[in-house]
XYZ file of C-alpha atoms in Angstrom:
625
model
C -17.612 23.651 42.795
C -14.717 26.432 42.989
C -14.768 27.068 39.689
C -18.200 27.508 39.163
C -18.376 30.265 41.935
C -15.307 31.761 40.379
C -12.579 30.961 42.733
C -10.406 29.883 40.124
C -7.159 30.374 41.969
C -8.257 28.021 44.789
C -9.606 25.288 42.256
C -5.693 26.135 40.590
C -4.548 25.066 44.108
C -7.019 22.271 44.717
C -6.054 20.918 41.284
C -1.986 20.991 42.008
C -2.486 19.600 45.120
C -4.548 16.652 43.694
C -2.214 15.994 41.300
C -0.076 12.504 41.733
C 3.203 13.371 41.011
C 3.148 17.199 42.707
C 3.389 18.933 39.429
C 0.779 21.617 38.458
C -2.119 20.820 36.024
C -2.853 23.436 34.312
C -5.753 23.610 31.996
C -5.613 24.338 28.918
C -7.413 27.367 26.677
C -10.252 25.235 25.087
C -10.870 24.212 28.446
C -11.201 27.271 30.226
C -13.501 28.295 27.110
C -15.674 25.632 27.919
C -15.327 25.454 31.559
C -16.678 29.280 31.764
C -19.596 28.413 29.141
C -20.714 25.500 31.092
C -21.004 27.600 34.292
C -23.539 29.838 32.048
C -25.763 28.248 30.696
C -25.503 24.429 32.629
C -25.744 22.589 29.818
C -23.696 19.519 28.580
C -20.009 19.568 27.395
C -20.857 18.729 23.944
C -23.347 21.267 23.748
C -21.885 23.840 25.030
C -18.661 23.212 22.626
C -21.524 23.020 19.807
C -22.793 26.630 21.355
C -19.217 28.208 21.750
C -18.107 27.398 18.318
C -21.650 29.044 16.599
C -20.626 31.738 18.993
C -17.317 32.493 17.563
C -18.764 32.303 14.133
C -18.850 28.225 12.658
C -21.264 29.858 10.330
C -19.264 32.415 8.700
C -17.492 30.670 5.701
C -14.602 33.630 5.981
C -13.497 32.852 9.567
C -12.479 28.839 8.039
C -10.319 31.080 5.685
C -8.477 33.125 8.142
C -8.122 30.259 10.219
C -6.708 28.307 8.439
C -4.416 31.472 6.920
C -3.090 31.654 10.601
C -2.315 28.118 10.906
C -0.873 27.823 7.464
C 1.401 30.987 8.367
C 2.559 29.101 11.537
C 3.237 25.912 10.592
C 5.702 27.657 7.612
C 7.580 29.343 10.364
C 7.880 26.639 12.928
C 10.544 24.741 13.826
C 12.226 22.071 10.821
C 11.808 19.329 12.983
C 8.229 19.829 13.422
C 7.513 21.393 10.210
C 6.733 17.891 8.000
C 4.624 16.449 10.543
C 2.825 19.681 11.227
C 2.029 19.583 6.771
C 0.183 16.276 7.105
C -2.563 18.068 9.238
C -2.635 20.933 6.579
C -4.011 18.593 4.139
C -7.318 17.480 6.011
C -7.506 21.290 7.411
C -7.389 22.537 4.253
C -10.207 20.115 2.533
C -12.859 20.634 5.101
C -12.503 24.046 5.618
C -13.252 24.951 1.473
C -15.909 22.410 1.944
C -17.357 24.245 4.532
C -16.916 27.486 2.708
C -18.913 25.525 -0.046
C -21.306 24.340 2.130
C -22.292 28.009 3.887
C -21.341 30.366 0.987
C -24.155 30.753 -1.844
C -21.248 31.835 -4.332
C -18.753 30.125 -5.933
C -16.248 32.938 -5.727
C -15.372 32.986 -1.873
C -14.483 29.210 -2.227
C -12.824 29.311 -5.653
C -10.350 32.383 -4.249
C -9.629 29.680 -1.075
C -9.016 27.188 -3.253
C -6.698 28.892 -5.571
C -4.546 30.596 -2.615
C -3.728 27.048 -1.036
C -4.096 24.030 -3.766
C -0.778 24.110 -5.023
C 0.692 23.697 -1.323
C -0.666 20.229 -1.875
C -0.190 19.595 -5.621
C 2.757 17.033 -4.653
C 1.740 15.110 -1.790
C -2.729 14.591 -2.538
C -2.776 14.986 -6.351
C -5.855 13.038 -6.715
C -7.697 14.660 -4.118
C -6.552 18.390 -5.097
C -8.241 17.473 -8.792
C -10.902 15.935 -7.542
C -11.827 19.293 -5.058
C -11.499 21.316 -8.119
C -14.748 20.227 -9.847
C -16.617 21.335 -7.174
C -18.381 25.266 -7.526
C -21.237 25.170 -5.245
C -23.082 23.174 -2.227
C -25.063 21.152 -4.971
C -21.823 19.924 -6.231
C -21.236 17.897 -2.581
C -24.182 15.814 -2.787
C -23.189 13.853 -6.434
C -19.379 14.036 -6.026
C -18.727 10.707 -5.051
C -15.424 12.176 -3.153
C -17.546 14.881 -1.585
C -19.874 11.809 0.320
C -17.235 9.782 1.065
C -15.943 13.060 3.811
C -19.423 14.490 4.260
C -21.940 11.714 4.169
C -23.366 9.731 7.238
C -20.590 6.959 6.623
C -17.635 8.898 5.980
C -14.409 8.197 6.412
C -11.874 9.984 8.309
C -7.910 11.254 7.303
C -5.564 9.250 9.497
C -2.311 11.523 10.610
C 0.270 10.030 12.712
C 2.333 12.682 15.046
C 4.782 12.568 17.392
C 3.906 13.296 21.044
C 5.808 16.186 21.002
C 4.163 17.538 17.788
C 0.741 16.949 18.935
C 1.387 19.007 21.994
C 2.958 22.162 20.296
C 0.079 22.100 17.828
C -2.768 21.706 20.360
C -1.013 24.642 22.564
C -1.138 26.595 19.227
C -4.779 25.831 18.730
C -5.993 26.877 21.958
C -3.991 29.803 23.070
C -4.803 30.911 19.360
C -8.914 30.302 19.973
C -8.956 28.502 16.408
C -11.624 26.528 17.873
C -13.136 25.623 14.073
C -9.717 23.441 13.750
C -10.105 21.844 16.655
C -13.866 21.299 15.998
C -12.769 19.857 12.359
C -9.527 17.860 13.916
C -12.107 16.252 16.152
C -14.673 15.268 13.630
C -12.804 14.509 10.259
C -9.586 13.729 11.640
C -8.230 10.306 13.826
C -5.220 11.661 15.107
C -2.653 9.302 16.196
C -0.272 10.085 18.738
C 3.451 7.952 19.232
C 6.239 8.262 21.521
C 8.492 8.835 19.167
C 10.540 11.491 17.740
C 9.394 13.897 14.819
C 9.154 12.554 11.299
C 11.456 14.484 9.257
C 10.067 13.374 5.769
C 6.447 14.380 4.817
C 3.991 11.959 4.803
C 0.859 11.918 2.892
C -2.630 12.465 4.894
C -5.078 9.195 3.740
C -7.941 8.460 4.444
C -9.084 5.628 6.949
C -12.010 3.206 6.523
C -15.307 4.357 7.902
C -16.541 2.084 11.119
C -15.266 1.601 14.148
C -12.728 -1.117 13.342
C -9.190 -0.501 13.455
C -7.355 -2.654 10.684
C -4.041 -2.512 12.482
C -5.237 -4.463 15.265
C -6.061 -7.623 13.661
C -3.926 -10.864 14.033
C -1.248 -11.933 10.864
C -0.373 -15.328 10.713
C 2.676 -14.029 8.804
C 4.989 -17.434 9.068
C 5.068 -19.434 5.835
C 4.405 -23.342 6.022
C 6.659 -25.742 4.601
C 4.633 -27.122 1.892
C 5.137 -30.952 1.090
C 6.593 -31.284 -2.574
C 4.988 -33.257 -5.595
C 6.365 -36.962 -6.135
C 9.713 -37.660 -8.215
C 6.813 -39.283 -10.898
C 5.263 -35.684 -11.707
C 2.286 -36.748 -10.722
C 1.651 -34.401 -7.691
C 1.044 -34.589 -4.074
C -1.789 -36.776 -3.451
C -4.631 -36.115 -0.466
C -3.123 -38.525 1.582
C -0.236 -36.265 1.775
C -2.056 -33.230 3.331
C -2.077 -34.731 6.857
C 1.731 -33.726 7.136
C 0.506 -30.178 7.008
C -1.400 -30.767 10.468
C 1.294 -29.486 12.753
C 1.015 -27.855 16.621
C 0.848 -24.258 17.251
C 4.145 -23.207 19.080
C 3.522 -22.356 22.527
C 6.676 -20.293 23.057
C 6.618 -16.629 23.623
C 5.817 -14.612 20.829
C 6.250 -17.473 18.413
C 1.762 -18.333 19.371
C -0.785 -17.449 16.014
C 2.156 -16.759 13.789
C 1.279 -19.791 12.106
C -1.633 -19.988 9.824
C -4.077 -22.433 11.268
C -3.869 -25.030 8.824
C -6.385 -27.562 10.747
C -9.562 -25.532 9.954
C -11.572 -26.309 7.315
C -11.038 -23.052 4.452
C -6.941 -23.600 5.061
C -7.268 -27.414 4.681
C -9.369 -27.241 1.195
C -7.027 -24.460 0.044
C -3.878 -25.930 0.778
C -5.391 -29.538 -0.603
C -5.977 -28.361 -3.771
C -2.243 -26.359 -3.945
C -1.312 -29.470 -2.931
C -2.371 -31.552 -5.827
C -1.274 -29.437 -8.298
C 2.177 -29.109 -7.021
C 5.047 -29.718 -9.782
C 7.794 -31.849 -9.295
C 10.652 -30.027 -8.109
C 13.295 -32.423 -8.299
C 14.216 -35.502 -10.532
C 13.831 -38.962 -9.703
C 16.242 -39.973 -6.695
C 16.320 -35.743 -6.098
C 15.464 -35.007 -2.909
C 11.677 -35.785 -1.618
C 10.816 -32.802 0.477
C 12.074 -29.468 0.011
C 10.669 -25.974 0.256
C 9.607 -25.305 -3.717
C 11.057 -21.538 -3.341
C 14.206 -22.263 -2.236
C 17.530 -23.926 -3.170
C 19.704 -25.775 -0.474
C 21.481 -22.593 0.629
C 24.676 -24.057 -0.529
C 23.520 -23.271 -4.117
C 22.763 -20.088 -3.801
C 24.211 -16.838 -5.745
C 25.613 -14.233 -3.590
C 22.440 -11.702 -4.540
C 24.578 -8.783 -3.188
C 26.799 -8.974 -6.004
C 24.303 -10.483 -8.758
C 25.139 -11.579 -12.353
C 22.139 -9.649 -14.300
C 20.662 -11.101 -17.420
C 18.876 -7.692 -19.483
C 16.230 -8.671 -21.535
C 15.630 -5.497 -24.063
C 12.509 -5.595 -26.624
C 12.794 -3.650 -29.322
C 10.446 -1.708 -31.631
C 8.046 -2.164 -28.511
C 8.487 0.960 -26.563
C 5.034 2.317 -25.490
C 3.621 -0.814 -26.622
C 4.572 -3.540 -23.645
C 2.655 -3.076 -20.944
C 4.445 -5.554 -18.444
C 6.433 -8.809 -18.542
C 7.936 -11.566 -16.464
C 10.629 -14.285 -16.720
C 9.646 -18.125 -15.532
C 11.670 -18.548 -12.357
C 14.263 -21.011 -14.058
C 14.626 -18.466 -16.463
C 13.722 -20.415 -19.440
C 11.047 -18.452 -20.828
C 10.087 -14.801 -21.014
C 6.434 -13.034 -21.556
C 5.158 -9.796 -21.926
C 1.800 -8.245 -22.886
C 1.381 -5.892 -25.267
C -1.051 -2.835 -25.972
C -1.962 -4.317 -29.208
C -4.030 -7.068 -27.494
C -1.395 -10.046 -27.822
C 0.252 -11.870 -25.203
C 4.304 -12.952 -27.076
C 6.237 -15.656 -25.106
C 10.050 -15.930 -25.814
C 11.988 -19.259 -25.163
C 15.271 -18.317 -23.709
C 17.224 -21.383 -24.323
C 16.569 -25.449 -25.116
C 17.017 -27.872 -22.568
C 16.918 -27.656 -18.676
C 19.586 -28.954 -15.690
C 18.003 -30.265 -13.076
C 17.619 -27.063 -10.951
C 15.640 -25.834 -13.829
C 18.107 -23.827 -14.998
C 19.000 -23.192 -18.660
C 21.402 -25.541 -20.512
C 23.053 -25.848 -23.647
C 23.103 -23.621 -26.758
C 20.250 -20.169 -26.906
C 18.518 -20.743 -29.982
C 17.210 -17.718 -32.845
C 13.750 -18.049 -32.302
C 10.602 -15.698 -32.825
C 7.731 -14.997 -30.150
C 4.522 -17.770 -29.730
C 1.819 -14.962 -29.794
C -1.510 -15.314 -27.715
C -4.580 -14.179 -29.136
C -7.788 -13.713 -27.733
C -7.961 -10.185 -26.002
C -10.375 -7.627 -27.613
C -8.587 -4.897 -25.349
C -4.616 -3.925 -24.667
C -3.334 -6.845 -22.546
C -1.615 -5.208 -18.973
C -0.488 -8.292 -17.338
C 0.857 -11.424 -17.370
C 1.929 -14.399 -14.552
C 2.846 -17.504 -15.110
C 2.077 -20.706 -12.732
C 4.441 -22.150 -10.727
C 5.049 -25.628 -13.037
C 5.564 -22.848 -15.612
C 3.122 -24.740 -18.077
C 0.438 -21.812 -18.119
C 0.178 -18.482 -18.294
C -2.630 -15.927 -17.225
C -3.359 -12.734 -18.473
C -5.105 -9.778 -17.725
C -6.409 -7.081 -20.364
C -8.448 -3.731 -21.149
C -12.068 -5.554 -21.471
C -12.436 -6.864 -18.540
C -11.075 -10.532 -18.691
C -8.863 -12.892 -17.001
C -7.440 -15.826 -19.674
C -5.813 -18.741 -18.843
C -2.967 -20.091 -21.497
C -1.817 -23.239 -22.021
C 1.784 -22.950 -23.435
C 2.036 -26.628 -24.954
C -1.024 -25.891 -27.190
C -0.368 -22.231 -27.429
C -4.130 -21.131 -27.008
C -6.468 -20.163 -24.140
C -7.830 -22.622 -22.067
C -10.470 -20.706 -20.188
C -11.802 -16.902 -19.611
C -12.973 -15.723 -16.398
C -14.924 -12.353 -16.148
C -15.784 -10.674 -13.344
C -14.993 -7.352 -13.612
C -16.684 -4.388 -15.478
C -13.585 -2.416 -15.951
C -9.600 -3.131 -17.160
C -7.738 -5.353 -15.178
C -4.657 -3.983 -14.365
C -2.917 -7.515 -12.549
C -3.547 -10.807 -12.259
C -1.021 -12.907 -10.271
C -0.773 -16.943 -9.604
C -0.823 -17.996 -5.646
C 2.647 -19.516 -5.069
C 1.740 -23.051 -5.735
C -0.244 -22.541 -8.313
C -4.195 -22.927 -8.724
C -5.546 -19.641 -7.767
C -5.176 -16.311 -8.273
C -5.943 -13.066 -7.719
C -6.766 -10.002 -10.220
C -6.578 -6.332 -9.496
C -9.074 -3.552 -11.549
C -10.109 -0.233 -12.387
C -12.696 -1.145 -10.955
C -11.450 -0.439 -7.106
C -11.602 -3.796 -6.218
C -9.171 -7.393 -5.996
C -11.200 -10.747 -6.632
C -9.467 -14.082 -5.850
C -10.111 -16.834 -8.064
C -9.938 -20.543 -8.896
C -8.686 -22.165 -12.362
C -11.560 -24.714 -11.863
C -14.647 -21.800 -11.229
C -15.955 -19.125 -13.810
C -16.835 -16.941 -10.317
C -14.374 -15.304 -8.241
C -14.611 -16.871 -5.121
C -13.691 -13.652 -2.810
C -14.415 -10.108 -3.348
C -11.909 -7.560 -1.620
C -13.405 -3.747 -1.825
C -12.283 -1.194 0.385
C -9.194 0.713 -1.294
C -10.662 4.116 -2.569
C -9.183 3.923 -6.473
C -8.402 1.538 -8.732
C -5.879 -1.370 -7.754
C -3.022 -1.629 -9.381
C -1.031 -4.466 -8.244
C -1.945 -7.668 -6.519
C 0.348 -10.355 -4.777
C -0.223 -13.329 -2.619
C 1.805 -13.507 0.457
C 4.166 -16.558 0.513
C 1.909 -18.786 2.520
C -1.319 -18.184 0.858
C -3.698 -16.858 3.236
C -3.300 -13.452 2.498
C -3.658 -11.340 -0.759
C -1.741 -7.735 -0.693
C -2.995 -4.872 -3.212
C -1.961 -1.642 -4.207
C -4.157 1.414 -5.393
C -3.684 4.545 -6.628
C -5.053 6.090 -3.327
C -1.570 5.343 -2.250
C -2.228 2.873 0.101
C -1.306 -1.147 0.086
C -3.878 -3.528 1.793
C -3.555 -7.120 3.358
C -6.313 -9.089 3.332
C -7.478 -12.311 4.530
C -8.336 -14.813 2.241
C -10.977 -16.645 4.811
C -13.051 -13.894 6.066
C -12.198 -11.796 3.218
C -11.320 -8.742 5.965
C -8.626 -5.650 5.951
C -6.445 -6.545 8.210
C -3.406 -3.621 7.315
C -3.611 -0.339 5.706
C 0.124 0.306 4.580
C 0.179 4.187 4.085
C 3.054 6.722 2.864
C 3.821 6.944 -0.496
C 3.396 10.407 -1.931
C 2.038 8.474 -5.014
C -0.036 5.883 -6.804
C 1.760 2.117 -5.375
C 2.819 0.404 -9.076
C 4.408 -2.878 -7.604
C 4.647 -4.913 -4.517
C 6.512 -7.929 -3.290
C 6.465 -10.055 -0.170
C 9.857 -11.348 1.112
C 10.567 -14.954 1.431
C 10.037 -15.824 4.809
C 6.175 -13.805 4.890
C 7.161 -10.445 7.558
C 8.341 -8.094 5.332
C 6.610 -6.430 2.618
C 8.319 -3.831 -0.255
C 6.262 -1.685 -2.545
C 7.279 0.688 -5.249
C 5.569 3.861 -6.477
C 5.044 6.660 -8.918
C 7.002 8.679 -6.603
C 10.077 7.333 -7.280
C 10.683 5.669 -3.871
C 10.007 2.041 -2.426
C 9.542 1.509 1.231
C 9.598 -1.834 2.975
C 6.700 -2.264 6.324
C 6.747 -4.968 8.605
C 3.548 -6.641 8.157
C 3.288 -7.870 11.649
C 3.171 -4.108 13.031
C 1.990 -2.357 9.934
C 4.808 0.063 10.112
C 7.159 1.299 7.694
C 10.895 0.222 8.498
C 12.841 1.432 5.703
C 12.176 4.144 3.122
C 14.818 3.609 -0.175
C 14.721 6.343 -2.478
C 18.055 7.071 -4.672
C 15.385 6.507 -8.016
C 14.867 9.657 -10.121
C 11.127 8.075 -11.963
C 8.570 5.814 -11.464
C 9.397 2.408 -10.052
C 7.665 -0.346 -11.930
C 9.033 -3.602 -10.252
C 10.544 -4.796 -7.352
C 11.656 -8.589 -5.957
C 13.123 -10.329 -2.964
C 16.124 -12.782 -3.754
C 15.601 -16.506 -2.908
C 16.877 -15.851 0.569
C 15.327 -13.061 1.009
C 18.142 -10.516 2.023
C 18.347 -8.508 -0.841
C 15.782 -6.245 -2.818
C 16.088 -5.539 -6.294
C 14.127 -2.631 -8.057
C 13.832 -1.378 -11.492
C 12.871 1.577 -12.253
C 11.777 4.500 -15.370
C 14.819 6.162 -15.104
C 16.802 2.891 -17.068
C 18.242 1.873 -14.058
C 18.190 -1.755 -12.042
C 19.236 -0.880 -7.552
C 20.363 -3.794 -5.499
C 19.315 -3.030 -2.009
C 21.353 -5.058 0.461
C 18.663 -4.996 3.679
C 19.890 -8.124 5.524
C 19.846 -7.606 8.918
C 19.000 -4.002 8.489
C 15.288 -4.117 10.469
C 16.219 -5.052 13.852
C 17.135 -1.163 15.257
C 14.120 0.071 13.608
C 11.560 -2.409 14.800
C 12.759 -1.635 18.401
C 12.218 2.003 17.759
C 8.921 2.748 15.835
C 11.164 6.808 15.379
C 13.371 4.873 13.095
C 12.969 4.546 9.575
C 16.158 3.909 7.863
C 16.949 5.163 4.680
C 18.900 2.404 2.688
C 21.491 2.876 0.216
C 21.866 0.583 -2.675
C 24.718 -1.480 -2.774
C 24.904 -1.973 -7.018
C 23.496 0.141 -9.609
C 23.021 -1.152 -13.294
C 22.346 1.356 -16.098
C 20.391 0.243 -19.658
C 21.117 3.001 -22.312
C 17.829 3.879 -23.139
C 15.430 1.176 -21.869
C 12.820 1.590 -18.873
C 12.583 -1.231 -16.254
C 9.653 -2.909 -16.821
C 10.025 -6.195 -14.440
C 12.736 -7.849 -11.945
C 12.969 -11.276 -11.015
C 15.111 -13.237 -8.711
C 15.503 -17.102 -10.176
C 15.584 -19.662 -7.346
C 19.868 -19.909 -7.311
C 19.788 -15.581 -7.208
C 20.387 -14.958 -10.930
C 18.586 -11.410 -11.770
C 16.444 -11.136 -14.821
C 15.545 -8.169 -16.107
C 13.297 -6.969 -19.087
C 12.300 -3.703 -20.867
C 11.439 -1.684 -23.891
C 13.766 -0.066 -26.113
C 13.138 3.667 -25.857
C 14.120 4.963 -29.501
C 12.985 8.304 -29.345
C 15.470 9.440 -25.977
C 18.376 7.456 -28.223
C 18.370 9.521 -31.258
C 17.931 12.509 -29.189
């Protein structure tokens, strides 16, 4: 009432006098801007912020430029603290303003100048996106770039920045006392700003986008505790049904212990875990023990993984030509794919100890080859039992091998494009593929259909994994982003965001809470899956990191990496500081470094007793250089 007659002092009074804890409230620019406008013309708030911002010139494509010149110019010259965080808004700012320029200029020349001046700010951190904005010359562009609809279009998603408090407040005082209203008008409409008490980010984060709708991934329930699986008989034969009842445990009722479990008594959990179940291998000799966890040794047996013994697998006359490889967890055999559509497996040795380690003499032995690809093969798994092998290639198809007959059992297709990874479940029976195609599909050995279809990630997966207790597949795209999904309802239930480029590999750790990716950028970063966060950012690597794995008891992280190099990561224990502040991220240092002389890391793999295999390609050209 004061303030529309115009006794703003006395509503200044009214308002500090109002106010809870004594302090003055004062309001802020953008306020008073639409405060004074409402008194005008009484109309709504939304219109009259609609009205003001046509006012002060929404229509004139050169007004986004200069705005976004000012904000540009101080962001460079604020504070280091606040300067990273303050870059991940530049991004989005940036992208909407030269699509508004595009939108309300009839030229291509006003846009293409914008463009030029500020791409190369972002060159590093949205690669993808920067190329993908430079096709675009004129308004008709936006309506058949499929990028273009995905920000514009009646569905579209919005880029997801996380800020401290205190950065969110200096830029918003900027904004206002400024009057770059367009920003704020853009901030409000393209951008979900989230806002943590916590201190300033000092590294720069990439700006990703979110997925359109309402729900909020990050608020979903994980059932992130792994079950302890009944093992098969000492006969081989496997577990039979009878055996599943075991399974039908309580929920824990304790404090923060209740849902952690996956609810094995409903009925997509109980015909999953059945059919794991009866395909389980026998894990230990007769008069072995009867019921053991299948991933882990008694912890008696177990290699110190801080201070591993490394087995190096090189390949030669293959470099350029193997796409990826893995070892059999007893480290008794050895496969890779190959670009010229064969799949090779290597015996490493003859005979097997109980553990299913190697025993006896290695033997001089050439490669069983696997053909039935029409395409370069990218990626190979092997089941649990280690008796079959699956495959994923160029043209589209998923085999399945059997290794005692050396050919392909059966061919699942599904996808239109390459697959790029295919991975077993843990206990063998299903698994999961990842494509060009932008999707995951899960699978079952026993159906030509994929049974789930995961879409959502906005370029092509590139890695798939199941987490340890099978009800939730994790991907990795290009659009820099990991996903968790649920197996049952087939939902996103965590958006892992913050590499600077395309995620190549992923791993879950033993125990189901933690989850490690590596990326083109050269860095892996570990996020508690519980929380979504990021708790640990390890980035001594100089190239591309292809592979990464937990040890058996999950307190060590091994990575291997482009630049020749294999980096144990000793992160026992190392969480509990930054979980309790979400500020924290600690930066890790690796505790071993091994060196190849000229031979990328293609794959690392923990055994079961904590020996480390590794396997690559024999670079000749860098060696006679």
């Amino acid at each position: 009432f004061l303030g529309a007659r115009g006794f703003e002092q006395a509503s200044d009074a009214l308002r500090a006098e109002s106010s809870t804890d004594g302090r003055r409230t004062r309001e802020s620019r953008l306020e008073k801007v639409i405060r004074r406008a409402q008194m005008l013309s009484g109309g709504s708030t939304d219109m009259i912020l609609s009205s003001t911002l046509d006012a002060r010139g929404s229509q004139n494509p050169t007004l986004f430029a200069e705005s976004f010149s000012t904000y540009q110019d101080w962001a460079a010259a604020s504070l280091e603290r606040f300067r990273p965080e303050l870059a991940c808004v530049s991004f989005p700012l940036f992208v909407h303003c030269f699509l508004k320029i595009l939108q309300l200029h009839p030229e291509e020349s006003q846009a293409r100048s914008f463009f030029n001046r500020w791409c190369n700010d972002f060159r590093l951190t949205n690669y993808r996106e920067v190329q993908a904005l430079s096709t675009l010359t004129g308004k008709a562009d936006l309506e058949g770039d499929e990028y273009a609809r995905s920000l514009l279009g009646p569905n579209r998603a919005r880029f997801r920045v996380s800020l401290a408090k205190a950065t969110f407040e200096l830029l918003i005082s900027f904004l206002t006392t400024s009057d770059l209203l367009l920003l704020v008008d853009l901030l409000n409409t393209y951008v979900s700003v989230s806002v943590q008490d916590r201190d300033p980010d000092m590294t720069i984060q990439a700006s990703n986008l979110a997925a359109p709708g309402p729900s909020q991934p990050q608020d979903e329930r994980v059932a992130w505790r792994t079950l302890s699986l009944p093992v098969a008989n000492p006969q081989g034969e496997g577990s039979t049904p009878e055996d599943f009842p075991s399974l039908q445990h309580s929920q824990s009722d304790a404090p923060g212990q209740a849902g952690l479990l996956p609810r094995t008594g409903d009925q997509f959990n109980s015909q999953l875990l059945g059919k794991c179940m009866r395909h389980l291998p026998p894990a230990f000799p007769a008069g072995g023990p009867g019921a053991a966890d299948l991933t882990r040794e008694p912890r008696s047996e177990l290699a110190d993984a801080s201070a591993p013994s490394v087995l190096m697998t090189t390949v030669l006359n293959a470099y350029q030509g193997m796409t990826s490889s893995q070892f059999t967890r007893d480290a008794t055999r050895f496969a890779a794919s190959f670009s010229d559509r064969l799949v090779r497996v290597w015996s490493l040795g003859q005979g097997q100890a109980a553990g299913g380690e190697t025993a006896g003499a290695r033997e001089e032995a050439g490669p069983v080859e696997l053909r039935f690809h029409s395409h370069s093969v990218f990626s190979v798994s092997w089941s649990p039992e280690h008796r079959h092998l699956i495959s994923g290639a160029g043209d589209g198809a998923i085999c399945l091998w059997d290794l005692a007959t050396a050919k392909a059992v059966a061919c699942y297709r599904g996808h239109a494009c390459p697959v790029w990874d295919a991975q077993f479940s843990p206990v063998g029976h299903y698994f999961v593929s990842a494509s060009f195609d932008r999707t995951a599909r899960l699978w079952s050995t026993d159906q030509a259909q994929p049974l789930r279809i995961f879409a959502g990630h906005y370029a092509d997966v590139t890695c798939a994994a199941f987490h340890p207790n099978c009800n939730y597949v994790i991907t990795g795209s290009t659009d820099r982003t990991a996903r968790l999904w649920d197996l049952q309802s087939g939902k996103c239930l965590r958006i892992f965001a913050g590499h600077l480029g395309s995620i190549a590999t992923l791993s879950v750790c033993p125990d189901g809470r933690y989850l490690a990716t590596g990326s083109d950028d050269g860095t892996a970063r570990i996020w508690d899956i519980p929380s979504g966060e990021q708790v640990a950012l390890l980035e001594e690597h100089s190239a591309a990191i292809h592979s990464l794995d937990f040890s058996a008891d999950g307190g060590t992280l091994a990575t291997g990496s482009a630049d020749c190099s294999v980096r144990i990561w000793d992160i026992a224990g190392s969480f509990g500081s930054a979980l309790a502040r979400t500020e924290e991220k600690l930066r890790i240092s690796s505790t071993k470094r091994f060196w190849s002389k000229n031979t990328p890391i293609c794959s690392v793999t923990w055994t079961r007793r904590n020996l480390l295999l590794a396997a690559g390609a024999f670079d000749v050209q860098h060696s006679l250089s």
